[in-house]
Amino acid sequence: MKFLTLIEIEIKKLLPWMLSLFITLSAVSTGLFYKLINKTYQKEILPQIMQSSLETYVKENGRVSLTLLFDSTPVPLLFLLSAILLVCFAFYLWYKEWFGASKRIYMLLTLKGSRFKLFLSKLIVTVFSVFCFYGVILLNLGALSFITTLVFPKELIADQPVTSLLQYSNSINLILPLSIGDFIYKIGFIILMFSLISFFVLCDRSKKVIGIICGGAFLLANIALFFYTKTLYLYMDERLVVDYGFVFVMSALTMGLCTWLINKKVSI
Amino acid sequence: MKLYHIIGLGTAGLLSLTALGFMAPKDQVEKNVEYKIETLAGDANLLADLQFESIAKTGPNQYSKIILTTEGAKLTKTKYDPLRGADEKVLNNRDLFRELGWATKLETKDYIVLVDFNSSYLYTNQDPVLRLRSKNLKTNEIVKSELQLSDLNYGESTLDEYLTEYEGDYYYITRTYDQVGNNPYKLLIYQLNPQTLELTLKVKEEFKNETYPSIFLLDGMMYEGDTANGQLNVRSLKNNESTVYTLSNVTENDYIDGLIKINQDYFFSMNNTLVKGLVNEDTKTIELVETVQPDFLNTLNEKYDANYIKSLVSHNELIYVTYIGYKNTATADFIAVINPTTNEVVYEGKLDTSLTQGLMEKYQLHFNGDDTH
């Protein structure tokens, strides 16, 4: 079976879940954002404008920016949780093979050649679904900007809302990579998360109880190590080296373990 | 097998990345016209000697130092660590500042000195350790020391810490309290050798916790403003000689937030109001009289949820007072220049500090040629 066919199979499995997530995220985030900024406008800003004038308000307080509104709502958190959920769909991509009606995994495991391409096909689909997620976030930011124009008078809104948000927001860089270096780190982090989930599943499929314990322990050890690196008193550039080191060393190690498990330990 | 799904996902993914690439901000400092000092009243030339400094986020991973004068704002690219609140000076002296980013700091022309008592003592650990560090600015030598203050009993911790220098002598001052409640509150004054970081105890005395005086250090003198007892204790750090003045018209609810001395008179920031203290050396009394107040105080009181005096500085026999006002949607800095001789407000101005400016720190007032702020 060709590698592209494997990818096509994975996309078909993921697509309904991915679309459901994106649609739900868009609906919830825009709805919540509208509700919260409308409340801010009606309760905090409008009374001040009514007391003086729009011009006076702008002179005294400056104009309202999408950045400030975005950072003051839970919408960035929603985006972040969605990104994590998207990577966690990897559980579904793996277990669907075993627990689905077709039991296709038995056919896949008997294919000639390295079984690593099973891992790789799921990884590529996950990474590309994250790319699409970035696009959905950008569309959502456009929608949030549009909602802002519906709630606030035009004269009250700062210029270039979305580009300004990408530049000044303190929370957007948790979600979107805004530089090449950050892009590489975030992709590395996604690969690590996917690999850890895959390691847990493959351990489970190799040895029932001991496998789950080993997989869980390795997962927790990684999480502990990640948080340990965060407790080190490091400055930003030093932290960058530690973060990159952690992500790429652990990704390589976990992918190596996954390859070993799927080729040597997972049996039909 | 037809690969429609691959083509769909691949195209969507690559389009998303392309859009992100186009929309992601480029690394460049753009001058933002919003950074300015707006003159509300008076002669702006009175601000010719001063500048306000802050750091603003000007890109996804880029920060700029803002130098704000009456002529406008100058932005220069700088290093800044938002997680640690570390500016270029800290980042260039990491060995000195590591883990002591928030320590009490003194910078003279010869040394940078840091001191920090382990504030988590008895909460999360059992180490009543005082960490001291210094950097000789002429030789760049860094000295580090950790010691246990022998003048502290078990369970005693620091309330506050101060560092000052006068005529080449360095002093470390701390007030302590007993977390267990067995020992009285204490004032400890040490002379500090910045080269060896050795401490020599100069003063050890008790004070009552219900009178918690505010402390100010100016020109080798320590001022303890004890409004609960209506007193100002002026102590020479060199010989520990004290003079106690009685403060008129104060109640135990008053609190002194700032103090400067011009000629023989004191100016206090008391309960966020500028007050003049007229000294009578014969009776050892200080009569407190309210000075003229800037007009913008009405705006601050009416239109902001909270406001306070941020800094009180004297320069060329003028008083420079900066105020800050807060509300949910905005903050604002104001500056007033007061001539104490004529009791006039000679300048009033406003600094635009709207949240869209991306300021990472509050504006600090500096006078050209010194580090006063």
XYZ file of C-alpha atoms in Angstrom, chain A residues 3-5 7-9 11-12 14-15 18 40 44-45 48 52 56-57 59-65 68 124-126 128-129 131-136 138 141 158 160 162-164 166-171 173 176-179 182-183 230-239, chain B residues 1-14 16-17 19-20 23-26 28 30 32 34-35 38 57-61 63 80-84 86 90-91 93-94 97-102 299 303-304 327-332 350 352 354-358 360:
134
model
C 2.326 5.872 1.689
C -0.014 8.483 0.197
C -2.890 6.059 0.566
C -2.236 9.478 4.626
C -5.536 9.612 2.724
C -6.990 7.042 5.137
C -7.298 12.311 6.787
C -10.645 10.649 6.148
C -9.705 12.911 11.171
C -11.684 15.223 8.898
C -11.365 18.382 12.814
C -17.524 46.095 28.566
C -17.793 50.693 31.340
C -17.280 52.769 28.241
C -18.277 57.633 30.268
C -18.781 63.785 28.046
C -13.238 63.596 24.945
C -13.264 59.916 25.791
C -8.575 62.056 24.121
C -8.506 60.910 27.724
C -8.356 57.150 27.294
C -7.007 56.485 23.852
C -8.783 54.269 21.368
C -9.914 50.728 22.043
C -7.680 48.104 20.504
C -6.567 44.759 24.630
C 1.954 14.241 8.914
C -1.832 14.465 9.082
C -1.634 15.858 12.621
C -1.076 19.555 8.581
C -4.251 19.746 10.646
C -1.408 24.225 9.911
C -5.124 24.410 9.050
C -5.796 25.356 12.667
C -3.519 28.381 12.209
C -5.658 29.410 9.235
C -8.839 28.988 11.268
C -6.508 33.891 11.491
C -9.225 36.980 14.407
C -7.599 51.679 16.880
C -5.131 47.879 11.847
C -5.494 42.244 13.441
C -1.899 43.123 12.495
C -1.631 45.199 15.653
C -0.320 39.935 16.148
C 2.352 42.460 17.071
C 1.373 43.524 20.574
C -0.762 40.791 22.118
C 0.764 38.995 25.068
C -1.282 35.839 24.519
C 2.168 33.909 20.680
C 0.356 31.238 16.661
C 4.033 31.105 15.730
C 5.025 34.630 14.736
C 8.630 34.009 13.739
C 8.966 30.038 17.018
C 7.387 28.105 14.147
C 10.353 25.862 33.613
C 11.509 26.160 37.237
C 15.106 26.941 36.220
C 16.027 30.596 36.677
C 16.882 31.337 33.061
C 16.728 34.437 30.947
C 14.842 34.421 27.669
C 17.658 33.432 25.292
C 18.894 30.748 27.697
C 15.360 29.449 28.010
C -7.059 5.662 -4.944
C -8.100 9.252 -5.428
C -6.268 11.677 -3.175
C -8.836 14.447 -2.867
C -8.468 14.660 0.891
C -4.684 14.990 0.764
C -4.962 17.761 -1.801
C -7.622 19.506 0.280
C -5.783 19.320 3.583
C -2.420 20.100 1.983
C -3.775 23.167 0.178
C -5.602 24.430 3.264
C -2.533 23.900 5.440
C -0.136 25.607 3.048
C -2.802 28.979 6.221
C 0.957 29.060 6.594
C -1.317 33.807 5.260
C 0.437 33.596 8.608
C 0.474 38.689 8.457
C 3.182 37.996 11.043
C 4.785 41.283 12.085
C 8.269 42.009 10.804
C 11.318 46.627 13.026
C 8.275 51.891 14.360
C 4.712 55.593 17.565
C 1.327 58.285 20.754
C 4.354 58.540 23.083
C 1.252 66.892 26.778
C 6.951 45.966 23.234
C 7.407 46.906 19.579
C 7.287 43.506 17.935
C 6.514 39.876 18.690
C 9.936 39.373 20.247
C 11.404 45.680 22.700
C 14.286 42.921 27.582
C 13.094 39.764 29.257
C 9.377 40.102 30.066
C 9.326 36.962 32.193
C 11.992 38.295 34.567
C 14.973 42.210 33.158
C 20.378 43.073 34.041
C 20.811 40.959 30.918
C 25.131 41.405 34.160
C 23.451 38.027 34.515
C 21.510 39.552 38.992
C 20.575 35.880 38.523
C 17.893 34.921 41.064
C 18.143 38.396 42.591
C 16.148 40.279 39.988
C 13.838 41.736 42.635
C -9.341 65.172 36.771
C -12.192 60.427 36.275
C -9.905 57.734 37.686
C -9.160 52.957 35.800
C -10.348 49.819 34.091
C -9.731 50.998 30.580
C -6.720 53.297 30.943
C -3.878 54.568 33.067
C -2.334 58.018 32.980
C 0.311 64.578 31.144
C -0.036 59.416 27.463
C -2.716 54.257 27.028
C -2.560 50.490 27.065
C -2.145 50.338 23.283
C 1.416 51.632 23.668
C 2.633 48.247 24.878
C 6.219 46.949 29.819
